[in-house]
XYZ file of C-alpha atoms in Angstrom:
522
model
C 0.000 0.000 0.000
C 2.564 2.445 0.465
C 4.096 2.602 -2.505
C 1.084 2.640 -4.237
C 0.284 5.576 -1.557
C 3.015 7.307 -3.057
C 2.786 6.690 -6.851
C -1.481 8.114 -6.245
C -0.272 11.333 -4.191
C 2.042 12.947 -7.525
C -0.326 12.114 -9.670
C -3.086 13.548 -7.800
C -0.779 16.451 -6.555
C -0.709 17.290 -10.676
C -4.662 17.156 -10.703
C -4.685 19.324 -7.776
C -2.338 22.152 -9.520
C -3.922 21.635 -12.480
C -7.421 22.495 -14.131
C -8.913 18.565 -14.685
C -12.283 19.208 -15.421
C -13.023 15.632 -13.914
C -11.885 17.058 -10.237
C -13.889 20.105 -9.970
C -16.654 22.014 -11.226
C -16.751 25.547 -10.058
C -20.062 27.445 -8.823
C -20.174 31.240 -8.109
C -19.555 30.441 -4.340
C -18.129 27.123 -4.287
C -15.450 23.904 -5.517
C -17.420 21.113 -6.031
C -14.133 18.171 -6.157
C -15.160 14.803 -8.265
C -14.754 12.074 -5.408
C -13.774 9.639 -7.864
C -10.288 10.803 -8.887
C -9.561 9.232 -4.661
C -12.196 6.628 -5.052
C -10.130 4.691 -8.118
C -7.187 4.612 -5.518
C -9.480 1.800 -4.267
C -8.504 -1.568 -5.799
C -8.968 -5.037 -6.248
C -4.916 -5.909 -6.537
C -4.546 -3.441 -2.869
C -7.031 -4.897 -1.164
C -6.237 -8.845 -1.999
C -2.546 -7.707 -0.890
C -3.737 -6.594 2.642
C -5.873 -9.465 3.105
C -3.680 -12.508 2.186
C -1.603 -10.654 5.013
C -4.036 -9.885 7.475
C -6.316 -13.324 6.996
C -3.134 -15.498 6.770
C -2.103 -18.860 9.439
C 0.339 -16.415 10.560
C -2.105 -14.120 12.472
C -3.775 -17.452 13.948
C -7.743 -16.494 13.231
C -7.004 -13.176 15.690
C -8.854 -14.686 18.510
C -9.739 -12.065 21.082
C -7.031 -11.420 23.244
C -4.698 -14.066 21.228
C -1.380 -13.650 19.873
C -2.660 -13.290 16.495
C -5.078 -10.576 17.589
C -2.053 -8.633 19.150
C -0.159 -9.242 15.639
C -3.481 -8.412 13.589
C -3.471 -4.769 15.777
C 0.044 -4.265 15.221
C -0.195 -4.707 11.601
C -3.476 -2.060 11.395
C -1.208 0.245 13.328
C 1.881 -0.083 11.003
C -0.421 0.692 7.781
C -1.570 3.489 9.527
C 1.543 4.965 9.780
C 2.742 4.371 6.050
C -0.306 5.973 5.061
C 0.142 8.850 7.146
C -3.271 8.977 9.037
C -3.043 9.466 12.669
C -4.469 8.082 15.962
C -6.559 10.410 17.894
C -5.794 9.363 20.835
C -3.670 11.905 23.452
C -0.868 9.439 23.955
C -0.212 9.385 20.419
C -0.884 5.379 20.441
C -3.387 3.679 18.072
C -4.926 1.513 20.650
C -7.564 1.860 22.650
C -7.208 -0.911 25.565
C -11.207 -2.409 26.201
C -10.643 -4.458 29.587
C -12.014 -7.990 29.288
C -12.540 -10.946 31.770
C -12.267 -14.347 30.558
C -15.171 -15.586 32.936
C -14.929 -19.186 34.015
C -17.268 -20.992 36.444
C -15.606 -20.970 40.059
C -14.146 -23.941 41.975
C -17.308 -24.380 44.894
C -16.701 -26.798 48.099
C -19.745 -26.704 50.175
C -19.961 -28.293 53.839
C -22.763 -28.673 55.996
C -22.434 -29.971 59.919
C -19.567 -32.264 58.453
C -21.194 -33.815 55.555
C -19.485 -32.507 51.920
C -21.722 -32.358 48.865
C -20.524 -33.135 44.995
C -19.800 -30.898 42.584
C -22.288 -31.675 39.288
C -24.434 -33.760 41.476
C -25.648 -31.676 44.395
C -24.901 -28.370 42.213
C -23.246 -26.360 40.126
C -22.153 -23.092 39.723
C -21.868 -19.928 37.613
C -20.392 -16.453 37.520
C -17.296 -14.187 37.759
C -17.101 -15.136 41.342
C -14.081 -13.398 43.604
C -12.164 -15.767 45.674
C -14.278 -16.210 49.053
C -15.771 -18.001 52.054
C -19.387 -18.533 53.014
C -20.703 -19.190 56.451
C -24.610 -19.422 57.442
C -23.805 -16.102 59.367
C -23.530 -14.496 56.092
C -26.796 -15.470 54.235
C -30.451 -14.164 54.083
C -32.905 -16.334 53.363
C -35.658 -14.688 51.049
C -38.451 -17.413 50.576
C -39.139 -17.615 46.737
C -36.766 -14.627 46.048
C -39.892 -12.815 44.038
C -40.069 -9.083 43.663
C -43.806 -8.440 41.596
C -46.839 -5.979 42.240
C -48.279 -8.199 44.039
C -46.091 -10.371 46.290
C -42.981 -9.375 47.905
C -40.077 -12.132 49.321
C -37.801 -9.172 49.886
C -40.556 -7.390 52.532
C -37.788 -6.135 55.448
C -34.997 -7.425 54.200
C -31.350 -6.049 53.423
C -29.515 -8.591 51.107
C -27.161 -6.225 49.611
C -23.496 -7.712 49.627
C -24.945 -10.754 51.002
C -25.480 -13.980 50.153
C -29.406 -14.641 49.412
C -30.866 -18.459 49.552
C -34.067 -18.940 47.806
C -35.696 -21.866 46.421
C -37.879 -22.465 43.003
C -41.427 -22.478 42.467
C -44.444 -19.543 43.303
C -46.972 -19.261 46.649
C -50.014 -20.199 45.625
C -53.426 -18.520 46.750
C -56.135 -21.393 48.631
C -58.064 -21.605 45.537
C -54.743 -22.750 43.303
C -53.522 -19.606 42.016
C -50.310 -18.068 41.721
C -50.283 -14.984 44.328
C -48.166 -12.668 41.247
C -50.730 -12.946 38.820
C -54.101 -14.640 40.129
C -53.966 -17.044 37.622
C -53.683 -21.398 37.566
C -50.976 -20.895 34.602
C -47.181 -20.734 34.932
C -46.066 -17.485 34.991
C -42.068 -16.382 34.932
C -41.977 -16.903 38.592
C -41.970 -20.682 38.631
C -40.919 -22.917 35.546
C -36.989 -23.600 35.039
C -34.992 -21.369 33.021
C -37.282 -18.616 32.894
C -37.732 -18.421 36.854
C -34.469 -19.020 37.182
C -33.336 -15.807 34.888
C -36.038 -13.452 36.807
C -35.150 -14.415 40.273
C -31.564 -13.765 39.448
C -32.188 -10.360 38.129
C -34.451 -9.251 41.206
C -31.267 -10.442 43.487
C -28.985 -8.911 41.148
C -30.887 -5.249 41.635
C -31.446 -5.405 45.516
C -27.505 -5.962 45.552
C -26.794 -9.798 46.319
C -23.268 -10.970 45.399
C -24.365 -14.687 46.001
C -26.943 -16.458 44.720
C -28.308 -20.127 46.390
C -31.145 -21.263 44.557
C -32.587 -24.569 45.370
C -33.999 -26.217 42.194
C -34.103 -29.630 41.930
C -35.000 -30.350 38.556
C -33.414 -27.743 36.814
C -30.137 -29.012 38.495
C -30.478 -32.357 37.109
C -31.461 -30.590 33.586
C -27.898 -28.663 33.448
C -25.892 -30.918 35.814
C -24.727 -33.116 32.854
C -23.701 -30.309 30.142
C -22.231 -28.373 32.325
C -19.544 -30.865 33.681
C -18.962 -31.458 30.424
C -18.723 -27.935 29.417
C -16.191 -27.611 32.188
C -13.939 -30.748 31.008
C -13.886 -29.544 27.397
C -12.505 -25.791 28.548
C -15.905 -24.395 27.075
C -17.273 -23.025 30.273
C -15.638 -19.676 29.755
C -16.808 -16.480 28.355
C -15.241 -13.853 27.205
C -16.952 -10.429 28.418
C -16.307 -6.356 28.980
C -14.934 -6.341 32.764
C -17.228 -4.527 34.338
C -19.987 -5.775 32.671
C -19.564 -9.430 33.531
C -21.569 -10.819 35.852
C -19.823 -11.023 39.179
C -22.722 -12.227 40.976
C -21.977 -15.794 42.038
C -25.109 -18.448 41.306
C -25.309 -21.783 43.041
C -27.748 -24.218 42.371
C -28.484 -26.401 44.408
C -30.496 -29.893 45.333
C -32.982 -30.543 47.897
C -30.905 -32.350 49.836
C -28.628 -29.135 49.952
C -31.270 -26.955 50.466
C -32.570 -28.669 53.662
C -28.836 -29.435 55.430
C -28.531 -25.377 55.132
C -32.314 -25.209 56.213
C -33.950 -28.081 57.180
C -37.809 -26.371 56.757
C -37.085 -24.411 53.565
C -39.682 -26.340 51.704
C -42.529 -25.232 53.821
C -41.012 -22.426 55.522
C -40.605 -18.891 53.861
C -39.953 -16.600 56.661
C -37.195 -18.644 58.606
C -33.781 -17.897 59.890
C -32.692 -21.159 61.281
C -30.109 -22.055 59.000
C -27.254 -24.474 59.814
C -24.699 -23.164 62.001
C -21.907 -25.123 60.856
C -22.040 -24.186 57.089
C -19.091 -23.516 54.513
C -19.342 -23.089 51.344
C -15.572 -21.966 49.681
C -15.984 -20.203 46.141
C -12.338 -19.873 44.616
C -12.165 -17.736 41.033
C -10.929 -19.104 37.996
C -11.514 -16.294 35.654
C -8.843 -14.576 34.333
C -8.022 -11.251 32.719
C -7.964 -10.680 29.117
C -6.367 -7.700 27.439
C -7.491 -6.801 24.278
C -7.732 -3.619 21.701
C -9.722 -1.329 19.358
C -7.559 0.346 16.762
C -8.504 3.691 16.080
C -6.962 6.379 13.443
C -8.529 9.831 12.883
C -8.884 12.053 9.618
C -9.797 15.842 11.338
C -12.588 17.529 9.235
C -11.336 21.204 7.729
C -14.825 23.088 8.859
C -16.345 20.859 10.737
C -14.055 19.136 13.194
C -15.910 18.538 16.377
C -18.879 16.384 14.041
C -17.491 12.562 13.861
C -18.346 9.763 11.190
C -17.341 6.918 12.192
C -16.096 3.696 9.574
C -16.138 0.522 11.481
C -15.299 -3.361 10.906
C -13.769 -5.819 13.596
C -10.667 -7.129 13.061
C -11.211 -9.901 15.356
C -12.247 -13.832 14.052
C -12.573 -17.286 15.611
C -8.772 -18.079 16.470
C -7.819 -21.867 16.288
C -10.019 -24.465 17.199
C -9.127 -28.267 17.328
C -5.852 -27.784 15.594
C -7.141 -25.936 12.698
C -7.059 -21.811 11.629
C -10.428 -19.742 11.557
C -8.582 -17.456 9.125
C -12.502 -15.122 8.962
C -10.724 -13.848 5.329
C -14.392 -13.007 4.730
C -15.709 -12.233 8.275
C -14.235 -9.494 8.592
C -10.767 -9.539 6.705
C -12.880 -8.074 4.094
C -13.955 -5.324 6.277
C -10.723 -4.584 7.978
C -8.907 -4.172 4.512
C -12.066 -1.735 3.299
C -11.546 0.413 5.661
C -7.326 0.972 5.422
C -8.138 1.357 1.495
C -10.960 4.132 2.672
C -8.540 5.999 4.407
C -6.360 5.579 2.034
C -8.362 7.079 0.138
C -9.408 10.241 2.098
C -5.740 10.847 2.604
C -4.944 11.734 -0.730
C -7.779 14.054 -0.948
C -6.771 15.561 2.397
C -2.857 15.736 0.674
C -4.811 17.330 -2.146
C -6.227 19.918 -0.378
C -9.480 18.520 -0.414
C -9.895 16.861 2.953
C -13.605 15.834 4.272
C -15.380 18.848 6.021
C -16.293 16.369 9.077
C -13.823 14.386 10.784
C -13.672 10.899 10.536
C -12.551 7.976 12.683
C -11.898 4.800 11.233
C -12.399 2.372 13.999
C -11.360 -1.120 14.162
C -13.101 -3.002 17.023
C -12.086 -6.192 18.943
C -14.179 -9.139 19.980
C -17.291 -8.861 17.930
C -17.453 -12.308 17.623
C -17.465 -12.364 21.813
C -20.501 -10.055 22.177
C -19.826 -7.127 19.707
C -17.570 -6.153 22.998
C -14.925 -3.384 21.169
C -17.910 -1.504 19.862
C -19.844 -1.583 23.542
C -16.774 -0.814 24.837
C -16.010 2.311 22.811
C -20.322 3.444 23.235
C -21.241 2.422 26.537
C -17.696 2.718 28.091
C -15.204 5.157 26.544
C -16.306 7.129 23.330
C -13.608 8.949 22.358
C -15.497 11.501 20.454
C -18.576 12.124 22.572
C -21.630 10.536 20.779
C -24.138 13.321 20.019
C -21.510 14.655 17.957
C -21.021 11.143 16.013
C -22.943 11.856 12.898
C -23.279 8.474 11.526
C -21.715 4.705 11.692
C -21.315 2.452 8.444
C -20.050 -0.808 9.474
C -18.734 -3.085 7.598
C -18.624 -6.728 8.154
C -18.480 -9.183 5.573
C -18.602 -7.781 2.329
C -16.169 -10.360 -0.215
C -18.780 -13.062 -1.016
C -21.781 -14.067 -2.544
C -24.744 -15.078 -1.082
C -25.892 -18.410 -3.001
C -29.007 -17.003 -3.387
C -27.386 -14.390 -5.219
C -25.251 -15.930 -7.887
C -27.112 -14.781 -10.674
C -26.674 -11.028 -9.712
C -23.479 -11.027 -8.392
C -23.262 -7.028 -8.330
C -24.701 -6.659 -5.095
C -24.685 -5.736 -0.989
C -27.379 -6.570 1.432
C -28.151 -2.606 3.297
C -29.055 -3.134 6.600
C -30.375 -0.320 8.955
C -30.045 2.835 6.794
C -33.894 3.788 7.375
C -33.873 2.789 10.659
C -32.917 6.081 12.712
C -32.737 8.988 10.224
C -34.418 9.465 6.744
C -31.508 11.662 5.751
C -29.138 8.758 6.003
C -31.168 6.582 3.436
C -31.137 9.443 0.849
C -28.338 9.622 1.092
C -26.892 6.198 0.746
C -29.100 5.669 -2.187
C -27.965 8.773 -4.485
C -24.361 7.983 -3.475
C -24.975 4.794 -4.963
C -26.668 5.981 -8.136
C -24.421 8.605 -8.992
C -21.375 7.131 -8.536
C -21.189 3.082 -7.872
C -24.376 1.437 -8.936
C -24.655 -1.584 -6.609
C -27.691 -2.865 -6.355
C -28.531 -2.505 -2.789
C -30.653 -5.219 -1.076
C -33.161 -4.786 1.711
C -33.606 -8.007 2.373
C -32.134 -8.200 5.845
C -33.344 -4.871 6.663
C -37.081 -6.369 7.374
C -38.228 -5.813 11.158
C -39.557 -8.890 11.005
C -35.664 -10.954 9.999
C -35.915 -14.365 11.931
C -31.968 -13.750 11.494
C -31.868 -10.651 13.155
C -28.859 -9.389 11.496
C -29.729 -5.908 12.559
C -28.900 -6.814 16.422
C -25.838 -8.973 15.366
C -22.983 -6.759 14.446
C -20.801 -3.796 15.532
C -23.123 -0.699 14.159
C -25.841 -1.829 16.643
C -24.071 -0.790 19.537
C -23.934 2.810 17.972
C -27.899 2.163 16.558
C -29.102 1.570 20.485
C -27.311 5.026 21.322
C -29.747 6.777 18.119
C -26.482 7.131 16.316
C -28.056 6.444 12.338
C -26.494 3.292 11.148
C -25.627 1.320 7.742
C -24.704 -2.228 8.014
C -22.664 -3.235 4.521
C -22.912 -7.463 4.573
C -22.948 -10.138 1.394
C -24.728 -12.766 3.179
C -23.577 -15.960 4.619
C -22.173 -18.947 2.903
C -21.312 -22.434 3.228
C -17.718 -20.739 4.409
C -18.969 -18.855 7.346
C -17.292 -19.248 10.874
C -15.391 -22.387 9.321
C -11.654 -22.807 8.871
C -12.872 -22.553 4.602
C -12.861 -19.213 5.083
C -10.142 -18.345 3.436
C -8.592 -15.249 1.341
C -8.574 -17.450 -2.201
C -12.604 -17.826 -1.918
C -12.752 -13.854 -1.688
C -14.113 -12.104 -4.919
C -12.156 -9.069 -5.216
C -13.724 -7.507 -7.832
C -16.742 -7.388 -5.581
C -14.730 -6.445 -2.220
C -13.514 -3.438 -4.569
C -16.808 -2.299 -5.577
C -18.192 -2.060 -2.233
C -15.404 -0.482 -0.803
C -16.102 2.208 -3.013
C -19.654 2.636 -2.469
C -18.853 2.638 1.051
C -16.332 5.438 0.388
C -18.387 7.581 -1.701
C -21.446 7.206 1.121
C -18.727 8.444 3.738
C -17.614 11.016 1.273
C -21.398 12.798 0.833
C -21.734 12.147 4.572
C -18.718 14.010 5.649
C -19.045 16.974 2.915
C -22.712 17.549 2.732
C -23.919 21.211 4.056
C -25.950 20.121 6.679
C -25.463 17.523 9.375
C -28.217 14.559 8.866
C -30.996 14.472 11.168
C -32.034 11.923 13.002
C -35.823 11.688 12.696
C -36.860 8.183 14.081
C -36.573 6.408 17.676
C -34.004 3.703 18.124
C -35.293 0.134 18.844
């Protein structure tokens, strides 16, 4: 890319001195500059260079956190620099550190009056617990642990940094209802995984840091997967720090529940728990450093308003011996948006630099929990977000659908209508007058059983009414398998919508007036 960087910026240096009628077109008041004279900077031989690099065995599938993720950051940093495009950031580094626990379930011992229950059998447990010690001195016991309009299990009680015990089911009124609702069906309270889920969150806002919940049968339901989850190394997950959950849940059996409390089946107000209890919860979860990459073009009138370009340049890492090399998901992405800037550099060397300021932003773990962009939103924007104008996110865009091989010329548009009307016009003239894609809507139905809307990095900015455009071919027999490789890519295509991308930015970042956003987000 450099050289090619170099070769682009005399030639367009001469356009710039010169009078190329294909550059500008003068108007009483102002230059209009032809976009396309940067946008053919963007090609298919550049981009296929960058991403047999970046989507190579060498950079290991850039697992979150892995040392091909490090490698794959270092590499978006170092192109950076050849093209001359800087970070934003105060420190002058490219990387913006997003704090990540690797949360794994917690070694539990629990003892009652001498007798020592089994892991997997008598329960099991989950969350980012902190190393700790449990005695019955340091529990509350909280009935049915329900918190609705019309039933209470928290009435007079203060359960915040303790350890609450509750057990499953609902009180039922004499005539067989459920007390919550008044009616003989099941209701959240009291069926499995459901009950389960609300009675966590009600403990979770009244400020419990441990969870006992005595369920028999849903025990036995996850007892089995679980161990195995644990012997296989798949009982970890990735998450933002301090998002994860850190409160600790136990479940546990009957015959648990009744050594700690030997009434708790009948009883929901009592306090006579077993006075020679110990449960030991020792942390296994580990911390995980990863990175965003971030570079910055400053806008020449209108600085302080941001677009932001995204992909993530994070994929599946190695799994039983063999590469995720995620050429298409999102190699294709990542290499878009170091031709883009590319691209806006040599206007900027040409004196023609975007009005707004844009931030090209790689993101990290995406394929975790879309955690780099929810990191850089909900966590640490570095441009503040009501002046982020738009997002257009790229992930994916080197394929073919198969149920597109017959029009080949294509990218599925996801989101563009959603938040601002603008934004939609916008994308579609950029398209008509200069790239001629044919844009597909498909995805971009409310009703989506695959909810791609929800599933990628621009949703995190969507949620925060930042207007969106998701740029995505589709899926394929190649998706999040070790197939997905660099030599399946169709560059041709990957070139095409690069530029459309590019010239969207490019109307975005130059237009007179900043787009509005006219609809709610959802």
């Amino acid at each position: 890319m450099k050289k090619s960087l170099i070769i682009a910026s005399i030639a367009l240096s001469i356009f710039a001195c010169g009078s190329s009628p294909q550059q500008t077109t003068k108007t009483e008041n102002t230059v209009s500059v032809d976009p396309t004279v940067y946008g053919n900077s963007i090609t298919s031989d550049e981009l296929k260079e960058l991403l047999y690099t970046f989507a190579s065995d060498e950079f290991e599938g850039r697992d979150t956190g892995s040392k091909g993720q490090k490698m794959a950051v270092e590499f978006l940093k170092d192109q950076y620099i050849a093209l001359g495009v800087p970070s934003p950031l105060s420190n002058g580094s490219y990387f913006q550190n997003v704090p990540l626990l690797n949360q794994k379930s917690p070694e539990t011992d629990i003892t009652v009056n001498g007798v020592t229950f089994e892991n997997y059998t008598d329960f099991v447990t989950a969350g980012a617990a902190s190393t700790q010690t449990i005695t019955a001195s340091d529990i509350v016991y909280a009935g049915y642990g329900i918190e609705a309009e019309n039933y209470s299990s928290y009435t007079g009680l203060d359960v915040k940094d303790k350890i609450v015990l509750i057990k499953a089911g609902e009180p039922k009124n004499a005539d067989g209802t459920y007390v919550t609702s008044g009616s003989k069906e099941d209701t959240k309270w009291s069926v499995g995984r459901q009950a389960l889920s609300s009675k966590r969150e009600v403990a979770k806002t009244k400020g419990a840091k441990v969870l006992l919940v005595m369920d028999e049968a849903y025990l036995k339901m996850v007892s089995n997967f679980m161990q195995a989850a644990a012997k296989s190394g798949r009982d970890s997950r990735i998450g933002l720090k301090d998002k994860q959950d850190a409160m600790v849940q136990v479940l546990i059996s009957d015959k648990v529940g009744k050594a700690i409390l030997a009434d708790i089946q009948t009883n929901e107000k009592s306090k006579n728990l077993a006075t020679n209890l110990e449960i030991k919860v020792t942390s296994n979860s580990e911390d995980v450093n990863s990175e965003n990459v971030l570079a910055f073009i400053k806008g020449s009138e209108k600085p302080d308003e941001i677009l932001v370009l995204s992909a993530h340049l994070d994929h599946e890492g190695i799994k039983d011996g063999e590469i995720y090399n995620g050429a298409d998901d999102d190699g294709s992405g990542t290499v878009a948006l170091l031709e883009i800037a590319e691209a806006f550099k040599l206007a900027k060397d040409a004196g023609h630099g975007p009005k707004r300021s844009i931030l090209f932003l790689h993101v990290t773990g995406e394929e975790k929990g879309l955690l780099g962009s929810s990191y850089y939103t909900d966590v640490e924007p570095i441009f503040p977000l009501e002046n982020t104008i738009a997002n257009l996110n790229i992930d994916m865009i080197g394929r073919i659908d198969p149920k597109r091989e017959g029009d080949r010329n294509y990218v599925y548009l996801i989101g563009s209508d959603k938040l601002s009307t603008d934004l939609h016009k916008v994308s579609e003239e950029a398209n008509k007058k200069y790239a001629n894609v044919t844009l597909d809507y498909t995805f971009n139905d409310e009703n989506d059983p695959n909810r791609f809307y929800y599933r990628s990095d621009h949703y995190n900015f969507a949620k925060n009414n930042v207007p969106v455009i998701f740029y995505f071919n589709g899926t394929h027999d190649d998706y999040h398998r070790p197939s997905d490789t660099p030599d399946k890519i169709e560059y041709d295509l990957l070139e095409n919508r690069t530029k459309l991308v590019f010239y969207t930015a490019w109307e975005l970042a130059n237009r007179k007036d900043r787009i509005i956003v006219d609809k709610i987000s959802q």
